[in-house]
GROMACS .gro file of C-alpha atoms in nm:
model
  271
    1MET     CA    1   0.000   0.000   0.000
    2PHE     CA    2   0.143   0.335  -0.104
    3GLY     CA    3   0.194   0.617   0.143
    4LEU     CA    4   0.080   0.974   0.099
    5SER     CA    5   0.234   1.176  -0.180
    6TRP     CA    6   0.432   1.490  -0.100
    7LYS     CA    7   0.138   1.706  -0.204
    8GLU     CA    8  -0.106   1.509   0.012
    9LYS     CA    9   0.128   1.542   0.311
   10PHE     CA   10   0.149   1.917   0.259
   11LEU     CA   11  -0.230   1.946   0.235
   12LYS     CA   12  -0.258   1.748   0.559
   13ALA     CA   13  -0.012   1.987   0.725
   14ILE     CA   14  -0.219   2.286   0.611
   15ARG     CA   15  -0.537   2.132   0.756
   16ALA     CA   16  -0.355   2.078   1.086
   17ASN     CA   17  -0.197   2.428   1.074
   18ASP     CA   18   0.134   2.250   1.132
   19ILE     CA   19   0.399   2.493   1.010
   20ARG     CA   20   0.685   2.275   1.132
   21ALA     CA   21   0.559   1.991   0.914
   22MET     CA   22   0.536   2.229   0.618
   23GLU     CA   23   0.895   2.340   0.679
   24ASN     CA   24   1.014   1.979   0.697
   25LEU     CA   25   0.838   1.902   0.372
   26ARG     CA   26   0.988   2.202   0.196
   27PHE     CA   27   1.341   2.135   0.328
   28PRO     CA   28   1.387   1.757   0.361
   29ALA     CA   29   1.762   1.791   0.416
   30PRO     CA   30   1.967   2.072   0.575
   31HIS     CA   31   2.139   2.319   0.344
   32HIS     CA   32   1.976   2.175   0.033
   33GLU     CA   33   1.761   2.362  -0.212
   34PRO     CA   34   1.395   2.268  -0.160
   35PRO     CA   35   1.310   2.001  -0.418
   36TRP     CA   36   0.942   2.099  -0.410
   37LYS     CA   37   0.798   2.435  -0.506
   38ILE     CA   38   0.472   2.488  -0.322
   39THR     CA   39   0.370   2.748  -0.580
   40GLU     CA   40   0.327   2.467  -0.834
   41HIS     CA   41   0.019   2.368  -0.634
   42ASN     CA   42  -0.093   2.723  -0.562
   43LEU     CA   43  -0.468   2.675  -0.617
   44GLU     CA   44  -0.500   2.354  -0.415
   45PHE     CA   45  -0.291   2.482  -0.126
   46ALA     CA   46  -0.462   2.821  -0.126
   47LEU     CA   47  -0.811   2.670  -0.123
   48GLU     CA   48  -0.717   2.432   0.160
   49ALA     CA   49  -0.579   2.721   0.364
   50ILE     CA   50  -0.886   2.939   0.303
   51ILE     CA   51  -1.106   2.664   0.450
   52HIS     CA   52  -0.885   2.534   0.731
   53GLY     CA   53  -0.597   2.774   0.781
   54ASP     CA   54  -0.537   2.998   1.077
   55GLN     CA   55  -0.364   3.335   1.042
   56LYS     CA   56  -0.015   3.191   1.100
   57THR     CA   57  -0.062   2.931   0.826
   58LEU     CA   58  -0.199   3.187   0.581
   59LYS     CA   59   0.086   3.427   0.654
   60TYR     CA   60   0.343   3.147   0.617
   61LEU     CA   61   0.204   3.030   0.284
   62HIS     CA   62   0.182   3.382   0.146
   63SER     CA   63   0.540   3.456   0.252
   64HIS     CA   64   0.649   3.148   0.056
   65GLY     CA   65   0.480   3.243  -0.267
   66ILE     CA   66   0.119   3.127  -0.236
   67ASN     CA   67  -0.104   3.379  -0.412
   68PHE     CA   68  -0.446   3.432  -0.254
   69LYS     CA   69  -0.547   3.705  -0.498
   70PHE     CA   70  -0.738   3.482  -0.738
   71LYS     CA   71  -1.102   3.404  -0.818
   72ASN     CA   72  -1.272   3.069  -0.864
   73PHE     CA   73  -1.490   2.980  -1.163
   74GLY     CA   74  -1.786   3.153  -1.002
   75GLY     CA   75  -1.591   3.474  -0.952
   76MET     CA   76  -1.554   3.434  -0.576
   77ASN     CA   77  -1.239   3.579  -0.422
   78ALA     CA   78  -1.062   3.444  -0.113
   79LEU     CA   79  -1.252   3.675   0.123
   80MET     CA   80  -1.586   3.547  -0.008
   81MET     CA   81  -1.470   3.185   0.022
   82ALA     CA   82  -1.347   3.239   0.378
   83VAL     CA   83  -1.681   3.380   0.494
   84ALA     CA   84  -1.874   3.111   0.306
   85ASP     CA   85  -1.682   2.851   0.507
   86GLY     CA   86  -1.716   3.051   0.827
   87ASN     CA   87  -1.338   3.060   0.882
   88MET     CA   88  -1.307   3.355   1.118
   89GLN     CA   89  -0.926   3.356   1.118
   90ALA     CA   90  -0.902   3.353   0.740
   91PHE     CA   91  -1.166   3.626   0.727
   92ASP     CA   92  -0.968   3.846   0.966
   93TYR     CA   93  -0.645   3.781   0.773
   94PHE     CA   94  -0.796   3.880   0.439
   95MET     CA   95  -0.975   4.181   0.584
   96ASP     CA   96  -0.646   4.307   0.729
   97SER     CA   97  -0.456   4.233   0.407
   98GLY     CA   98  -0.630   4.506   0.209
   99TRP     CA   99  -0.631   4.287  -0.102
  100PHE     CA  100  -1.006   4.282  -0.152
  101LYS     CA  101  -1.272   4.548  -0.188
  102ILE     CA  102  -1.546   4.493   0.068
  103ASN     CA  103  -1.820   4.514  -0.195
  104ALA     CA  104  -1.648   4.315  -0.470
  105LYS     CA  105  -1.896   4.091  -0.654
  106ASP     CA  106  -1.883   3.742  -0.800
  107LYS     CA  107  -2.036   3.646  -1.133
  108MET     CA  108  -2.381   3.629  -0.972
  109ASN     CA  109  -2.347   3.981  -0.827
  110ARG     CA  110  -2.304   3.843  -0.474
  111THR     CA  111  -2.072   4.009  -0.221
  112ALA     CA  112  -1.884   3.876   0.082
  113LEU     CA  113  -2.176   3.986   0.302
  114TYR     CA  114  -2.421   3.794   0.085
  115HIS     CA  115  -2.205   3.479   0.104
  116ALA     CA  116  -2.171   3.515   0.481
  117CYS     CA  117  -2.548   3.534   0.522
  118ALA     CA  118  -2.624   3.260   0.269
  119ASN     CA  119  -2.397   3.020   0.460
  120ASN     CA  120  -2.501   3.130   0.812
  121ALA     CA  121  -2.147   3.241   0.893
  122PRO     CA  122  -2.081   3.350   1.253
  123SER     CA  123  -2.261   3.675   1.334
  124GLU     CA  124  -1.924   3.834   1.419
  125ILE     CA  125  -1.832   3.814   1.050
  126VAL     CA  126  -2.158   3.980   0.946
  127GLU     CA  127  -2.108   4.251   1.207
  128LYS     CA  128  -1.752   4.327   1.093
  129LEU     CA  129  -1.855   4.339   0.726
  130CYS     CA  130  -2.136   4.583   0.804
  131ALA     CA  131  -1.902   4.797   1.014
  132ALA     CA  132  -1.652   4.799   0.725
  133GLY     CA  133  -1.910   4.945   0.488
  134ALA     CA  134  -2.063   4.641   0.321
  135GLN     CA  135  -2.358   4.735   0.102
  136LEU     CA  136  -2.666   4.579   0.258
  137ASN     CA  137  -2.918   4.548  -0.023
  138ILE     CA  138  -2.715   4.415  -0.316
  139ARG     CA  139  -2.916   4.148  -0.498
  140CYS     CA  140  -2.817   3.817  -0.651
  141LYS     CA  141  -2.816   3.851  -1.031
  142HIS     CA  142  -3.083   3.587  -1.103
  143THR     CA  143  -3.287   3.535  -0.785
  144LYS     CA  144  -3.278   3.905  -0.681
  145THR     CA  145  -3.241   3.794  -0.320
  146THR     CA  146  -3.058   4.008  -0.065
  147ALA     CA  147  -2.836   3.915   0.229
  148LEU     CA  148  -3.131   3.956   0.466
  149MET     CA  149  -3.351   3.725   0.259
  150VAL     CA  150  -3.095   3.444   0.246
  151VAL     CA  151  -3.003   3.463   0.615
  152CYS     CA  152  -3.374   3.410   0.692
  153GLN     CA  153  -3.337   3.068   0.531
  154ALA     CA  154  -3.068   2.958   0.779
  155LYS     CA  155  -3.146   2.677   1.021
  156LYS     CA  156  -2.935   2.784   1.321
  157SER     CA  157  -3.188   3.012   1.486
  158ALA     CA  158  -2.963   3.181   1.745
  159ASN     CA  159  -2.700   3.289   1.492
  160ARG     CA  160  -2.968   3.368   1.233
  161ASN     CA  161  -3.147   3.607   1.466
  162LYS     CA  162  -2.821   3.782   1.559
  163CYS     CA  163  -2.740   3.833   1.190
  164ILE     CA  164  -3.092   3.963   1.118
  165GLU     CA  165  -3.063   4.211   1.405
  166ILE     CA  166  -2.723   4.330   1.283
  167LEU     CA  167  -2.846   4.374   0.925
  168CYS     CA  168  -3.166   4.554   1.027
  169LYS     CA  169  -2.987   4.788   1.267
  170ALA     CA  170  -2.738   4.869   0.990
  171GLY     CA  171  -3.026   4.966   0.762
  172ALA     CA  172  -3.110   4.661   0.551
  173GLN     CA  173  -3.443   4.706   0.375
  174VAL     CA  174  -3.685   4.453   0.523
  175ASN     CA  175  -3.956   4.465   0.258
  176LEU     CA  176  -3.758   4.433  -0.064
  177LYS     CA  177  -3.885   4.150  -0.286
  178ASP     CA  178  -3.697   3.893  -0.489
  179ALA     CA  179  -3.764   3.782  -0.847
  180LYS     CA  180  -4.066   3.581  -0.728
  181GLY     CA  181  -4.211   3.865  -0.520
  182LYS     CA  182  -4.099   3.719  -0.186
  183SER     CA  183  -3.976   3.941   0.096
  184ALA     CA  184  -3.747   3.842   0.384
  185ILE     CA  185  -4.030   3.730   0.610
  186TYR     CA  186  -4.171   3.515   0.329
  187HIS     CA  187  -3.828   3.348   0.297
  188LEU     CA  188  -3.835   3.285   0.670
  189PHE     CA  189  -4.164   3.097   0.651
  190ASP     CA  190  -4.053   2.913   0.338
  191TYR     CA  191  -3.766   2.755   0.532
  192ASN     CA  192  -3.837   2.802   0.905
  193ARG     CA  193  -4.164   2.837   1.092
  194ASP     CA  194  -3.987   3.038   1.359
  195PHE     CA  195  -4.228   3.284   1.513
  196ALA     CA  196  -3.966   3.451   1.734
  197THR     CA  197  -3.770   3.546   1.422
  198ALA     CA  198  -4.091   3.662   1.255
  199ARG     CA  199  -4.163   3.894   1.548
  200LEU     CA  200  -3.809   4.030   1.519
  201LEU     CA  201  -3.858   4.110   1.148
  202ILE     CA  202  -4.192   4.276   1.216
  203ARG     CA  203  -4.038   4.494   1.486
  204TYR     CA  204  -3.801   4.621   1.218
  205GLY     CA  205  -4.089   4.700   0.986
  206ALA     CA  206  -4.162   4.381   0.794
  207ASN     CA  207  -4.489   4.412   0.605
  208LEU     CA  208  -4.762   4.214   0.780
  209GLU     CA  209  -4.936   4.140   0.455
  210ASP     CA  210  -4.620   3.955   0.349
  211ALA     CA  211  -4.615   3.776   0.684
  212ALA     CA  212  -4.972   3.671   0.618
  213THR     CA  213  -4.909   3.525   0.273
  214HIS     CA  214  -4.807   3.179   0.389
  215PHE     CA  215  -5.043   3.103   0.671
  216VAL     CA  216  -5.289   3.372   0.771
  217HIS     CA  217  -5.528   3.605   0.587
  218LEU     CA  218  -5.529   3.917   0.799
  219ASN     CA  219  -5.849   4.041   0.639
  220ASN     CA  220  -6.043   3.765   0.814
  221LEU     CA  221  -5.782   3.629   1.058
  222VAL     CA  222  -5.790   3.274   0.926
  223ILE     CA  223  -5.499   3.031   0.938
  224ASP     CA  224  -5.458   2.876   0.594
  225ASP     CA  225  -5.351   2.531   0.706
  226PRO     CA  226  -5.331   2.464   1.082
  227SER     CA  227  -5.193   2.113   1.018
  228LEU     CA  228  -4.862   2.272   0.915
  229TYR     CA  229  -4.794   2.395   1.267
  230THR     CA  230  -4.669   2.151   1.523
  231ASP     CA  231  -4.662   2.410   1.801
  232LEU     CA  232  -5.000   2.584   1.804
  233LYS     CA  233  -4.924   2.757   2.132
  234GLU     CA  234  -4.627   2.935   1.976
  235ALA     CA  235  -4.832   3.004   1.665
  236THR     CA  236  -5.102   3.163   1.881
  237LYS     CA  237  -4.848   3.394   2.042
  238PHE     CA  238  -4.735   3.508   1.703
  239PHE     CA  239  -5.086   3.556   1.567
  240ASN     CA  240  -5.183   3.768   1.868
  241PHE     CA  241  -4.868   3.972   1.825
  242ALA     CA  242  -4.936   4.015   1.452
  243LYS     CA  243  -5.298   4.109   1.517
  244LYS     CA  244  -5.193   4.380   1.764
  245ARG     CA  245  -4.923   4.516   1.537
  246TYR     CA  246  -5.157   4.514   1.238
  247ALA     CA  247  -5.407   4.719   1.436
  248GLU     CA  248  -5.131   4.964   1.530
  249GLN     CA  249  -5.028   5.000   1.166
  250ASN     CA  250  -5.376   5.026   1.018
  251GLY     CA  251  -5.591   5.164   1.300
  252THR     CA  252  -5.848   4.884   1.267
  253ILE     CA  253  -5.890   4.514   1.193
  254ASN     CA  254  -6.152   4.376   0.961
  255GLU     CA  255  -6.364   4.161   1.187
  256GLN     CA  256  -6.577   4.008   0.913
  257ALA     CA  257  -6.686   3.650   0.961
  258PRO     CA  258  -6.403   3.401   0.916
  259LYS     CA  259  -6.409   3.140   0.641
  260ASN     CA  260  -6.364   2.863   0.896
  261LYS     CA  261  -6.348   2.823   1.271
  262THR     CA  262  -5.972   2.837   1.300
  263THR     CA  263  -5.939   3.205   1.391
  264TYR     CA  264  -5.730   3.395   1.641
  265GLU     CA  265  -6.028   3.383   1.872
  266ALA     CA  266  -6.061   3.007   1.830
  267LEU     CA  267  -5.706   2.956   1.948
  268SER     CA  268  -5.616   2.974   2.314
  269ASP     CA  269  -5.464   3.302   2.432
  270ASP     CA  270  -5.280   3.127   2.714
  271GLU     CA  271  -4.914   3.224   2.733
   0.00000   0.00000   0.00000
């Protein structure tokens, strides 16, 4: 059985952030010229470091000729790739390097902020990008989605809500619509029936008519399909919140007879 090739050993050292191993691989014998040029494998080594590397590894590779100023086939630069993988150390390294414009775009018109939100990167990354001047409402070329829309699709609720709060406080437009006419709150209900997040979006001005699209007609306060909701108690909390906020926004609520018996009033108001 064959052992690992030199390139495979070097990739393994990058993943482990083992600079001593990298040095030993570059200089297998004292006072000899290195028989291997790591720059011959620039793309593979660079991509591995973007995903797994810490700042020391990235600095070491760059000092020995690895070029991180490239784009992949989709037009993503190293900063975008680092945030997409949630590598905080690589993100900090590339931000400090000054190599990349904060609002640079890939072939789909997506920025580093968009990639961070689409991949539910740590909220610290989103916060730093916003503080550095990231444009908040840039849209994907085809889907016309924004960073706020795609972060609403994320499954990790705690990090998702932090990112939403950061984006909204920075001035992200909550009611923009994508190519299919869906706003951020619609994306939320497409992927997550998380009523706490829905309340958060509404507090930042999300249109209640958009919130209603999936599951409640506010003109008669009817839930479209109660069987979709496994936690009716949490749903009730949200509906009561939405009803109150709708009244605040519009001054009145249409109390016409509901189409069926599943109304706000039919659900328990118990907290």
